[in-house]
Coordinates of C-alpha atoms and ligand atoms in Angstrom, one line a residue:
M1 CA -10.3 -40.4 34.2
T2 CA -6.6 -39.1 33.8
T3 CA -5.6 -35.7 33.0
E4 CA -5.6 -35.8 29.5
N5 CA -8.9 -37.9 29.2
A6 CA -10.7 -34.8 31.3
A7 CA -9.1 -32.5 29.2
S8 CA -9.9 -34.0 25.6
E9 CA -13.5 -33.9 26.7
A10 CA -13.3 -30.1 27.7
F11 CA -13.0 -28.8 23.9
E12 CA -16.2 -28.8 21.7
R13 CA -16.4 -30.7 18.1
I14 CA -17.9 -28.3 15.4
D15 CA -20.0 -29.4 12.6
A16 CA -18.0 -27.7 9.9
E17 CA -17.0 -28.6 6.3
A18 CA -14.6 -27.0 4.4
V19 CA -16.2 -25.7 1.2
N20 CA -13.4 -27.0 -1.1
S21 CA -12.5 -30.0 0.5
A22 CA -9.9 -32.1 -0.9
T23 CA -11.6 -35.3 -1.1
K24 CA -14.8 -32.9 -2.8
R25 CA -13.3 -30.6 -5.1
Q26 CA -15.3 -28.6 -7.1
P27 CA -15.5 -26.7 -10.6
L28 CA -13.8 -23.4 -10.3
Y29 CA -16.9 -21.7 -10.9
A30 CA -19.3 -24.1 -8.7
A31 CA -22.1 -22.0 -6.6
R32 CA -21.0 -20.0 -3.7
K33 CA -20.9 -21.5 -0.4
K34 CA -22.2 -19.6 2.4
I35 CA -19.1 -19.4 4.8
F36 CA -20.2 -18.3 8.9
P37 CA -16.9 -18.0 10.0
K38 CA -16.4 -18.9 14.1
R39 CA -14.9 -15.9 16.3
A40 CA -11.5 -16.8 16.9
S41 CA -9.2 -15.7 20.0
G42 CA -5.9 -15.7 20.3
Q43 CA -2.3 -14.2 19.7
F44 CA -3.0 -13.8 15.6
R45 CA -6.5 -12.6 15.9
R46 CA -5.1 -10.1 18.7
F47 CA -2.3 -9.0 16.2
K48 CA -5.3 -8.8 13.4
W49 CA -7.2 -6.5 15.7
L50 CA -4.2 -4.1 16.0
I51 CA -3.0 -4.0 12.4
M52 CA -6.9 -3.5 11.6
A53 CA -7.2 -0.4 14.0
I54 CA -4.0 0.8 12.7
T55 CA -4.8 1.0 9.0
L56 CA -8.3 1.8 9.4
G57 CA -7.4 4.8 11.7
I58 CA -4.5 5.9 8.6
Y59 CA -7.0 5.6 6.3
Y60 CA -10.2 7.4 7.6
L61 CA -8.1 10.0 9.7
T62 CA -5.0 11.1 7.5
P63 CA -7.0 13.7 5.6
W64 CA -8.3 15.6 9.1
I65 CA -4.4 15.8 10.0
R66 CA -3.6 19.7 9.5
W67 CA 0.1 21.0 8.4
D68 CA 0.9 24.5 8.6
R69 CA 2.7 25.4 5.3
G70 CA 2.0 28.9 5.6
P71 CA -0.6 31.0 4.2
Y72 CA 0.0 30.4 0.6
A73 CA -0.4 26.6 0.4
P74 CA -3.2 24.5 1.7
D75 CA -2.8 23.1 5.7
Q76 CA -3.9 19.3 5.0
A77 CA -0.9 17.2 5.9
V78 CA -1.8 14.7 2.6
L79 CA -3.5 16.2 -0.3
I80 CA -3.5 15.4 -3.6
D81 CA -4.5 18.8 -5.4
L82 CA -5.3 17.9 -8.8
A83 CA -6.6 21.1 -9.6
N84 CA -3.1 23.0 -9.1
R85 CA -1.4 19.8 -10.1
R86 CA 0.8 19.3 -6.2
F87 CA 0.9 16.3 -4.2
Y88 CA 1.5 17.3 -0.8
F89 CA 2.5 15.0 2.0
L90 CA 3.4 16.5 5.2
F91 CA 6.5 18.8 4.5
I92 CA 7.3 17.2 1.1
E93 CA 5.4 19.3 -2.0
I94 CA 5.7 16.9 -5.8
W95 CA 5.0 18.9 -8.7
P96 CA 3.9 16.8 -11.6
Q97 CA 7.6 16.8 -13.4
E98 CA 8.8 15.4 -10.3
F99 CA 6.1 12.3 -10.3
F100 CA 8.9 10.1 -10.4
Y101 CA 9.1 10.0 -6.5
V102 CA 5.5 8.4 -6.9
A103 CA 6.9 5.8 -9.3
G104 CA 9.5 5.3 -6.8
L105 CA 7.3 4.6 -4.2
L106 CA 5.5 2.2 -6.3
V107 CA 8.6 0.6 -7.1
M108 CA 9.5 0.4 -3.6
A109 CA 6.1 -0.9 -2.8
G110 CA 6.5 -3.6 -5.2
I111 CA 9.8 -4.9 -4.1
G112 CA 8.7 -4.5 -0.4
L113 CA 5.5 -6.9 -1.5
F114 CA 8.8 -9.6 -2.9
L115 CA 10.3 -9.2 0.6
I116 CA 7.8 -10.3 2.6
T117 CA 6.2 -12.5 0.4
S118 CA 9.2 -14.3 0.4
T119 CA 10.1 -14.5 3.9
V120 CA 6.4 -14.6 5.9
G121 CA 4.4 -15.4 2.7
R122 CA 1.4 -14.0 2.2
A123 CA 1.5 -11.5 5.1
W124 CA 0.1 -8.8 3.0
C125 CA -3.1 -10.9 2.0
G126 CA -3.6 -12.0 5.9
Y127 CA -3.1 -8.9 7.8
T128 CA -3.1 -5.6 5.6
C129 CA -5.0 -5.8 2.3
P130 CA -7.8 -3.9 2.4
Q131 CA -10.1 -6.7 1.2
T132 CA -9.1 -8.9 4.3
V133 CA -9.4 -5.6 6.7
W134 CA -13.0 -4.4 5.5
V135 CA -14.2 -7.8 5.2
D136 CA -13.2 -8.5 9.0
L137 CA -14.8 -4.9 10.0
F138 CA -18.3 -6.0 8.2
L139 CA -17.7 -9.5 10.1
V140 CA -17.6 -7.5 13.6
V141 CA -21.1 -5.9 12.5
E142 CA -22.4 -9.2 11.2
R143 CA -21.2 -11.1 14.4
A144 CA -22.9 -7.9 16.7
I145 CA -26.2 -8.4 15.4
E146 CA -26.7 -11.7 14.0
G147 CA -24.6 -13.5 16.8
D148 CA -21.7 -15.9 16.1
R149 CA -21.3 -19.3 13.6
N150 CA -24.0 -21.1 14.8
A151 CA -26.7 -18.3 15.4
R152 CA -25.6 -16.8 12.0
M153 CA -26.3 -20.3 10.4
K154 CA -29.8 -20.6 12.2
L155 CA -30.6 -17.6 11.4
D156 CA -29.9 -17.9 7.7
G157 CA -32.0 -21.3 7.6
A158 CA -34.9 -19.5 9.5
P159 CA -37.8 -18.7 7.6
W160 CA -38.3 -14.6 7.3
S161 CA -39.9 -13.1 10.4
L162 CA -39.8 -9.8 12.0
G163 CA -36.5 -10.6 13.8
K164 CA -35.0 -12.1 10.8
L165 CA -35.6 -8.8 8.5
S166 CA -34.8 -6.1 11.4
K167 CA -31.3 -8.2 11.7
R168 CA -30.7 -8.5 8.3
V169 CA -32.0 -4.6 7.9
S170 CA -29.5 -3.4 10.8
K171 CA -26.7 -5.3 9.6
H172 CA -26.9 -3.9 5.9
A173 CA -27.6 -0.6 6.6
I174 CA -24.5 -0.1 8.9
W175 CA -22.5 -1.9 6.2
L176 CA -24.0 0.7 3.9
L177 CA -23.0 3.8 6.4
I178 CA -19.5 2.1 6.6
A179 CA -18.9 1.9 3.2
V180 CA -20.4 5.5 3.0
A181 CA -17.5 6.7 5.0
T182 CA -15.2 4.6 3.3
G183 CA -16.1 5.9 -0.1
G184 CA -16.2 9.5 1.8
A185 CA -13.2 9.3 3.4
W186 CA -11.5 9.0 -0.4
V187 CA -12.3 12.3 -1.6
F188 CA -11.1 14.1 1.4
Y189 CA -7.9 13.4 0.2
F190 CA -8.5 15.6 -2.9
A191 CA -9.6 18.3 -1.4
D192 CA -9.6 20.3 2.0
A193 CA -11.4 17.7 4.2
P194 CA -12.9 20.0 6.2
S195 CA -14.8 22.0 3.7
L196 CA -15.7 19.4 1.7
F197 CA -17.4 17.8 4.4
V198 CA -19.4 20.8 4.7
E199 CA -19.9 21.1 1.1
I200 CA -20.9 17.5 0.6
F201 CA -23.6 17.8 3.4
T202 CA -25.2 20.9 2.2
G203 CA -25.5 19.7 -1.6
K204 CA -22.2 22.0 -2.8
A205 CA -19.7 19.8 -3.6
A206 CA -18.9 19.1 -7.0
A207 CA -20.8 16.3 -9.1
V208 CA -17.6 14.1 -9.2
A209 CA -17.2 14.0 -5.4
Y210 CA -20.8 12.5 -5.4
I211 CA -19.9 10.2 -8.2
T212 CA -16.8 8.8 -6.4
I213 CA -18.3 8.2 -2.9
G214 CA -21.2 6.5 -5.0
V215 CA -19.1 3.9 -6.9
L216 CA -16.3 3.5 -3.9
T217 CA -19.4 2.9 -1.6
A218 CA -21.2 0.4 -3.8
T219 CA -17.7 -1.4 -4.2
T220 CA -16.9 -1.5 -0.6
Y221 CA -20.1 -2.5 0.2
V222 CA -20.4 -5.4 -2.7
L223 CA -16.7 -6.7 -2.2
G224 CA -16.3 -6.4 1.6
G225 CA -19.8 -7.5 2.4
L226 CA -21.5 -9.5 -0.1
M227 CA -18.5 -10.9 -2.0
R228 CA -15.8 -11.4 0.8
E229 CA -13.7 -14.5 0.3
Q230 CA -14.8 -14.7 -3.6
V231 CA -12.6 -11.9 -4.5
C232 CA -9.6 -13.2 -3.1
T233 CA -10.3 -16.2 -4.7
Y234 CA -11.4 -15.6 -8.1
M235 CA -10.8 -11.8 -8.6
C236 CA -7.5 -11.3 -7.1
P237 CA -4.1 -12.4 -9.2
W238 CA -2.0 -11.6 -6.2
P239 CA -2.3 -15.4 -5.1
R240 CA -0.9 -16.5 -8.4
I241 CA 1.8 -14.0 -8.4
Q242 CA 2.9 -14.9 -5.3
A243 CA 2.9 -18.6 -5.6
A244 CA 5.7 -18.0 -7.8
M245 CA 7.6 -16.0 -4.7
L246 CA 7.6 -18.4 -2.1
D247 CA 10.1 -20.7 -1.9
E248 CA 11.4 -23.7 0.9
N249 CA 12.0 -21.1 3.2
S250 CA 9.2 -19.0 3.3
L251 CA 6.6 -19.2 5.8
T252 CA 3.6 -20.2 5.3
V253 CA 0.4 -21.4 7.5
T254 CA 0.8 -25.0 7.6
Y255 CA -0.9 -28.2 9.2
N256 CA 2.0 -30.2 10.5
D257 CA 0.5 -33.6 9.4
W258 CA 3.5 -35.1 10.6
R259 CA 2.3 -35.0 14.2
G260 CA -1.6 -34.7 13.4
E261 CA -1.7 -37.7 11.5
P262 CA -3.7 -40.0 11.8
R263 CA -6.2 -37.8 13.0
S264 CA -8.7 -39.7 15.6
R265 CA -12.0 -38.2 17.4
H266 CA -11.6 -41.0 20.1
A267 CA -7.9 -40.4 21.0
K268 CA -8.8 -42.4 24.3
K269 CA -9.8 -45.6 22.7
A270 CA -7.4 -45.6 20.5
A271 CA -4.6 -45.3 22.9
A272 CA -6.2 -47.8 25.3
A273 CA -5.9 -50.0 22.6
G274 CA -2.4 -49.2 21.9
V275 CA -2.9 -47.8 18.6
S276 CA -0.5 -44.6 17.8
V277 CA -2.4 -41.6 17.1
G278 CA -1.7 -37.7 15.8
D279 CA -2.7 -35.0 17.6
C280 CA -5.4 -33.9 15.4
V281 CA -8.5 -35.0 17.2
D282 CA -10.4 -33.9 14.4
C283 CA -12.6 -31.2 16.2
N284 CA -12.8 -28.7 13.0
A285 CA -12.3 -25.7 14.9
C286 CA -9.8 -24.4 12.4
V287 CA -11.9 -24.9 9.7
A288 CA -14.9 -23.0 11.5
V289 CA -13.1 -20.0 12.2
C290 CA -11.5 -19.9 8.7
P291 CA -12.9 -16.8 6.7
M292 CA -12.3 -18.6 3.6
G293 CA -13.9 -21.4 4.6
I294 CA -11.1 -23.9 3.4
D295 CA -9.6 -26.6 5.8
I296 CA -5.7 -26.5 6.3
R297 CA -5.5 -29.8 6.7
D298 CA -5.8 -30.8 2.8
G299 CA -2.7 -28.9 2.8
Q300 CA -1.5 -25.8 0.8
Q301 CA -4.0 -24.1 -0.7
L302 CA -4.3 -20.7 -3.1
E303 CA -7.3 -19.6 -1.0
C304 CA -5.3 -19.7 2.2
I305 CA -4.6 -15.9 2.6
T306 CA -2.4 -16.8 5.9
C307 CA -4.6 -14.9 8.4
A308 CA -3.6 -17.8 10.8
L309 CA -7.0 -17.8 12.8
C310 CA -6.9 -21.6 12.3
I311 CA -3.6 -21.7 14.5
D312 CA -5.1 -19.6 17.3
A313 CA -8.4 -22.0 16.9
C314 CA -6.4 -25.4 17.1
D315 CA -3.9 -23.5 19.6
A316 CA -7.0 -23.3 22.0
V317 CA -7.7 -26.9 21.4
M318 CA -4.4 -28.1 21.9
D319 CA -3.8 -26.1 25.5
K320 CA -7.2 -28.0 26.3
L321 CA -5.7 -31.2 25.8
G322 CA -2.5 -30.7 27.5
R323 CA -0.3 -31.0 24.3
E324 CA 2.3 -28.6 22.7
R325 CA 1.2 -25.8 20.5
G326 CA 1.9 -25.5 16.9
L327 CA 0.1 -28.5 15.2
I328 CA -0.8 -25.9 12.9
S329 CA 2.1 -23.2 12.8
Y330 CA 3.8 -20.7 10.4
A331 CA 6.0 -23.1 8.8
T332 CA 8.7 -23.4 6.4
L333 CA 8.3 -26.0 3.4
S334 CA 11.9 -27.5 4.5
D335 CA 11.5 -27.7 7.8
Y336 CA 8.2 -29.3 7.5
N337 CA 9.5 -32.0 4.8
A338 CA 12.5 -32.5 7.4
N339 CA 9.9 -33.5 10.1
M340 CA 7.8 -35.4 7.7
A341 CA 10.7 -37.6 6.6
L342 CA 11.2 -37.9 10.5
A343 CA 7.5 -39.3 11.0
T344 CA 7.6 -41.5 8.1
A345 CA 11.2 -42.6 8.1
G346 CA 10.9 -43.6 4.8
S347 CA 7.9 -45.9 5.3
G348 CA 5.6 -43.9 3.1
S349 CA 3.1 -43.7 6.3
I350 CA 3.3 -41.3 9.4
D351 CA 3.6 -42.4 12.9
P352 CA 3.2 -39.9 15.4
A353 CA 5.2 -41.8 17.8
R354 CA 8.3 -41.2 15.8
V355 CA 8.5 -37.8 16.5
R356 CA 7.6 -37.7 20.3
E357 CA 10.1 -39.2 23.1
A358 CA 8.9 -41.7 25.9
S359 CA 8.2 -39.0 27.5
G360 CA 5.7 -38.1 25.3
K361 CA 7.1 -34.8 24.5
L362 CA 8.0 -33.7 21.2
S363 CA 11.7 -35.3 19.9
G364 CA 14.6 -32.6 20.1
A365 CA 15.4 -33.7 16.2
V366 CA 11.9 -32.1 15.4
A367 CA 12.9 -29.2 13.3
H368 CA 11.5 -25.6 13.8
F369 CA 11.6 -22.1 12.2
H370 CA 14.7 -19.9 13.1
W371 CA 15.0 -16.3 12.5
R372 CA 17.9 -16.9 10.5
K373 CA 15.9 -18.5 7.6
I374 CA 15.2 -15.0 6.9
F375 CA 18.6 -13.9 6.1
R376 CA 19.0 -15.7 2.9
P377 CA 20.6 -14.8 -0.7
R378 CA 17.2 -14.0 -2.1
T379 CA 15.7 -11.8 0.8
F380 CA 19.4 -9.6 0.6
V381 CA 19.0 -9.1 -3.2
Y382 CA 15.1 -7.8 -2.0
F383 CA 16.2 -5.8 0.6
G384 CA 19.1 -4.3 -1.3
A385 CA 17.2 -3.4 -4.0
W386 CA 14.6 -1.9 -1.9
S387 CA 17.1 -0.1 0.3
L388 CA 19.1 1.5 -3.0
V389 CA 15.5 2.9 -4.4
G390 CA 15.0 4.0 -1.0
L391 CA 18.0 5.8 -0.4
A392 CA 18.2 7.2 -4.2
M393 CA 14.6 8.7 -3.7
L394 CA 16.0 10.4 -0.4
Y395 CA 19.1 11.7 -1.6
A396 CA 17.1 13.3 -4.6
L397 CA 14.6 14.8 -2.2
L398 CA 17.2 16.2 -0.3
T399 CA 18.9 17.8 -2.7
R400 CA 16.2 18.7 -5.0
D401 CA 16.3 22.3 -6.6
R402 CA 12.9 24.9 -5.4
L403 CA 13.8 27.1 -8.0
E404 CA 14.0 26.4 -12.0
V405 CA 14.7 28.4 -14.9
N406 CA 13.7 26.9 -18.6
V407 CA 13.9 29.0 -21.8
L408 CA 12.4 28.9 -24.9
H409 CA 14.8 31.0 -27.8
D410 CA 12.7 32.5 -30.4
R411 CA 13.1 30.5 -33.8
N412 CA 11.1 33.0 -35.9
P413 CA 12.9 35.4 -36.3
Q414 CA 16.4 34.1 -34.7
Y415 CA 17.6 37.1 -34.4
V416 CA 16.7 40.9 -35.5
L417 CA 18.8 43.6 -36.7
L418 CA 18.1 47.2 -34.7
S419 CA 18.9 50.3 -36.8
D420 CA 21.8 51.3 -34.4
G421 CA 23.3 47.9 -36.0
S422 CA 23.2 46.2 -32.6
V423 CA 21.8 42.4 -32.6
R424 CA 18.7 41.5 -30.4
N425 CA 17.4 37.9 -29.4
G426 CA 14.0 37.1 -28.0
Y427 CA 13.6 34.5 -24.8
T428 CA 10.8 33.1 -23.3
V429 CA 12.0 32.5 -20.1
K430 CA 10.1 30.3 -17.3
L431 CA 10.9 31.0 -13.4
L432 CA 9.4 28.3 -11.2
N433 CA 9.0 28.9 -7.3
M434 CA 8.2 25.5 -6.0
I435 CA 8.1 26.8 -2.5
P436 CA 4.6 28.4 -1.0
E437 CA 6.3 31.7 -0.3
P438 CA 6.4 34.8 -2.6
R439 CA 10.0 35.3 -3.7
V440 CA 11.8 37.7 -5.7
I441 CA 13.9 36.0 -8.4
F442 CA 17.2 37.7 -9.7
L443 CA 17.7 37.1 -13.5
S444 CA 21.2 37.8 -15.0
L445 CA 23.5 37.0 -17.5
E446 CA 26.5 35.3 -17.7
G447 CA 28.8 35.6 -20.4
L448 CA 27.8 37.5 -23.8
P449 CA 30.2 40.5 -23.0
G450 CA 28.4 44.1 -23.8
A451 CA 24.9 42.3 -23.6
T452 CA 22.1 44.0 -21.6
M453 CA 18.4 42.6 -21.7
Q454 CA 15.4 43.8 -21.1
A455 CA 11.6 42.1 -19.8
V456 CA 8.5 43.1 -21.3
G457 CA 6.0 44.3 -18.8
I458 CA 8.3 44.5 -16.2
D459 CA 9.3 48.2 -15.4
Q460 CA 13.0 48.3 -15.0
P461 CA 16.1 49.5 -16.9
E462 CA 17.7 47.5 -19.4
G463 CA 20.4 45.9 -17.7
R464 CA 22.5 42.6 -17.2
S465 CA 20.3 41.7 -14.2
L466 CA 16.5 42.1 -13.8
A467 CA 14.5 41.7 -10.2
I468 CA 11.4 39.3 -11.1
P469 CA 8.8 38.6 -8.2
V470 CA 7.0 35.2 -8.6
E471 CA 4.1 34.3 -6.5
P472 CA 4.2 31.4 -4.3
D473 CA 4.0 28.0 -5.6
R474 CA 3.7 28.7 -9.2
L475 CA 5.3 29.2 -12.8
R476 CA 6.1 32.8 -14.3
E477 CA 6.7 33.2 -17.9
V478 CA 8.7 36.4 -18.8
R479 CA 9.5 37.8 -22.5
I480 CA 13.1 38.6 -22.3
Y481 CA 15.0 40.7 -25.2
V482 CA 18.6 40.5 -25.2
R483 CA 20.8 43.0 -27.2
Q484 CA 24.4 43.0 -28.2
P485 CA 26.0 46.1 -29.5
A486 CA 27.1 46.8 -32.9
E487 CA 30.8 46.3 -32.1
L488 CA 30.6 42.8 -30.2
S489 CA 28.2 41.0 -32.3
H490 CA 30.9 40.3 -35.0
R491 CA 32.0 37.8 -33.3
G492 CA 29.2 35.0 -34.6
N493 CA 26.7 32.8 -32.4
E494 CA 27.8 32.6 -28.6
R495 CA 26.9 30.4 -25.7
F496 CA 25.7 32.2 -22.7
N497 CA 23.9 31.4 -19.5
F498 CA 20.5 32.3 -18.0
V499 CA 21.5 32.8 -14.1
V500 CA 18.7 32.6 -12.0
E501 CA 19.0 33.1 -7.8
D502 CA 17.2 33.2 -4.6
K503 CA 19.4 35.8 -2.8
A504 CA 17.7 34.8 0.8
S505 CA 18.2 31.0 0.4
F506 CA 21.0 31.3 -2.0
E507 CA 19.2 28.7 -4.7
R508 CA 20.4 29.0 -7.8
D509 CA 19.5 27.3 -11.3
V510 CA 21.3 28.2 -14.7
Y511 CA 20.4 27.6 -18.5
H512 CA 22.7 27.1 -21.1
A513 CA 21.5 29.5 -24.0
K514 CA 22.6 30.3 -27.6
F515 CA 22.9 33.8 -28.8
D516 CA 22.3 33.9 -32.8
T517 CA 24.1 36.6 -34.8
P518 CA 23.7 37.1 -38.7
E519 CA 27.5 36.6 -38.6
G520 CA 26.7 33.3 -37.2
S521 CA 24.3 32.4 -39.6
R522 CA 26.6 32.9 -42.9
Ligands
LIG1 S1 -6.4 -22.0 6.6 FE1 -5.8 -20.7 8.2 S2 -4.4 -19.2 7.6 FE2 -5.6 -19.7 5.6 S3 -7.3 -18.4 5.4 FE3 -8.1 -20.5 6.5 S4 -7.9 -19.7 8.8 FE4 -6.3 -18.5 7.5
LIG2 S1 -6.1 -29.4 13.6 FE1 -6.5 -28.6 15.4 S2 -8.4 -27.5 15.4 FE2 -8.2 -28.3 13.6 S3 -9.2 -30.5 13.7 FE3 -7.2 -30.8 14.3 S4 -7.2 -30.5 16.6 FE4 -9.0 -29.5 15.6

């Protein structure tokens, strides 16, 4: 027995059929066929475990990270404070009028998805989409309780017994626990997590918290545990959108039929008979591990989330056969077409011998992906747009004001003529202290010679400047009366400035206002 012959008997041939194979395409709304994905192992599976641990860790743990913002602001690192209309992210505090930062982040996320899709295809779907991550997590539980593919299929087909019932109850109970934890983690982003945790378990939390947890528990359990791949196939619009973003240089998971076909389950016999067969031994390992239940050998399909588990499965088979890895691989359409042209040599039929040298190694003429293909005009445009939005947001963030003044001029009456002949205008001055510290804001007049002002409810002498205390993170409205003496008010309407300053931090803001007089109204 040759090494290859010995190796070729070392792999397992799996009885697996794609749920919607090219030869037996079903109508779009056919009844669901159950999928029992086999456990895969290999570099992509390890990478997916890593991504899964990171994404789940971020989601569940982030609300528990503390951040000291002093005594006047919450000490939760990430908090959406709906009651006070604030969003806290580490050292950044966003006010409602600064919502454009959130909009900018969404724009960046959108452009980032375009960039990722045009380079590495549906990496979002295969690795980081919440649906993929939670389905993976639910599958871990399912495998731990019911076993791998064969055991699960056997259990599914077995009549109900105490053993089957206990396994099913255990699985669904743990799924529900995960779903509750997922819904629970979400509400912690909207309130102080440790306090809310206690309130939830003592029945003191607001009804909306319990309703949110209930809704998210149900959606996580149903979408991640019960519907699984159907969410991607039938509900998600992304597979359709991303099809428009791929081009001939985008990476996708590809079955390289130029070296795999004609597939043969009897490679040894074919070789002995001098028949040229491809590398695919039709073992179905790639079909068995696929969480979408498809056969990548049928070609590119919308159902494929490019999770690359079929690459791991096939690489393991190629290792056992002593052949080069990569019968299924990440490849671009342009490389695939070049290799297909090599394998068919214009004849229309694949001869795998054409892509191999006499020694049996893959020919040097075979095209392989090169990283420089990522750098092309389209990706430069996406990256440029993404960077521009990011830099604009960073600049706006670093230079934004934390002290603001807004003024409303009384319209009725526009002015009041006082008994001594002086003219008075009324204003509502809004002082915004956007830091979590109390501070004294100095409001002063700039221009309008001879004018003085007085604040209602603030016990300070009439003058050109007032010191107004403002609470942390608050807006304070003050009624201000500005008075101009009679000898100066004949000059007509005048422009002047309300200036606010924090003398400790040197922050300053100016509002351009107008002073109305009887002269100006004539
Ligand atoms: S065909 Fe391969 S890459 Fe696509 S979903 Fe199935 S296992 Fe993942
Ligand atoms: S592509 Fe690879 S894993 Fe799939 S059937 Fe062929 S040899 Fe097996």
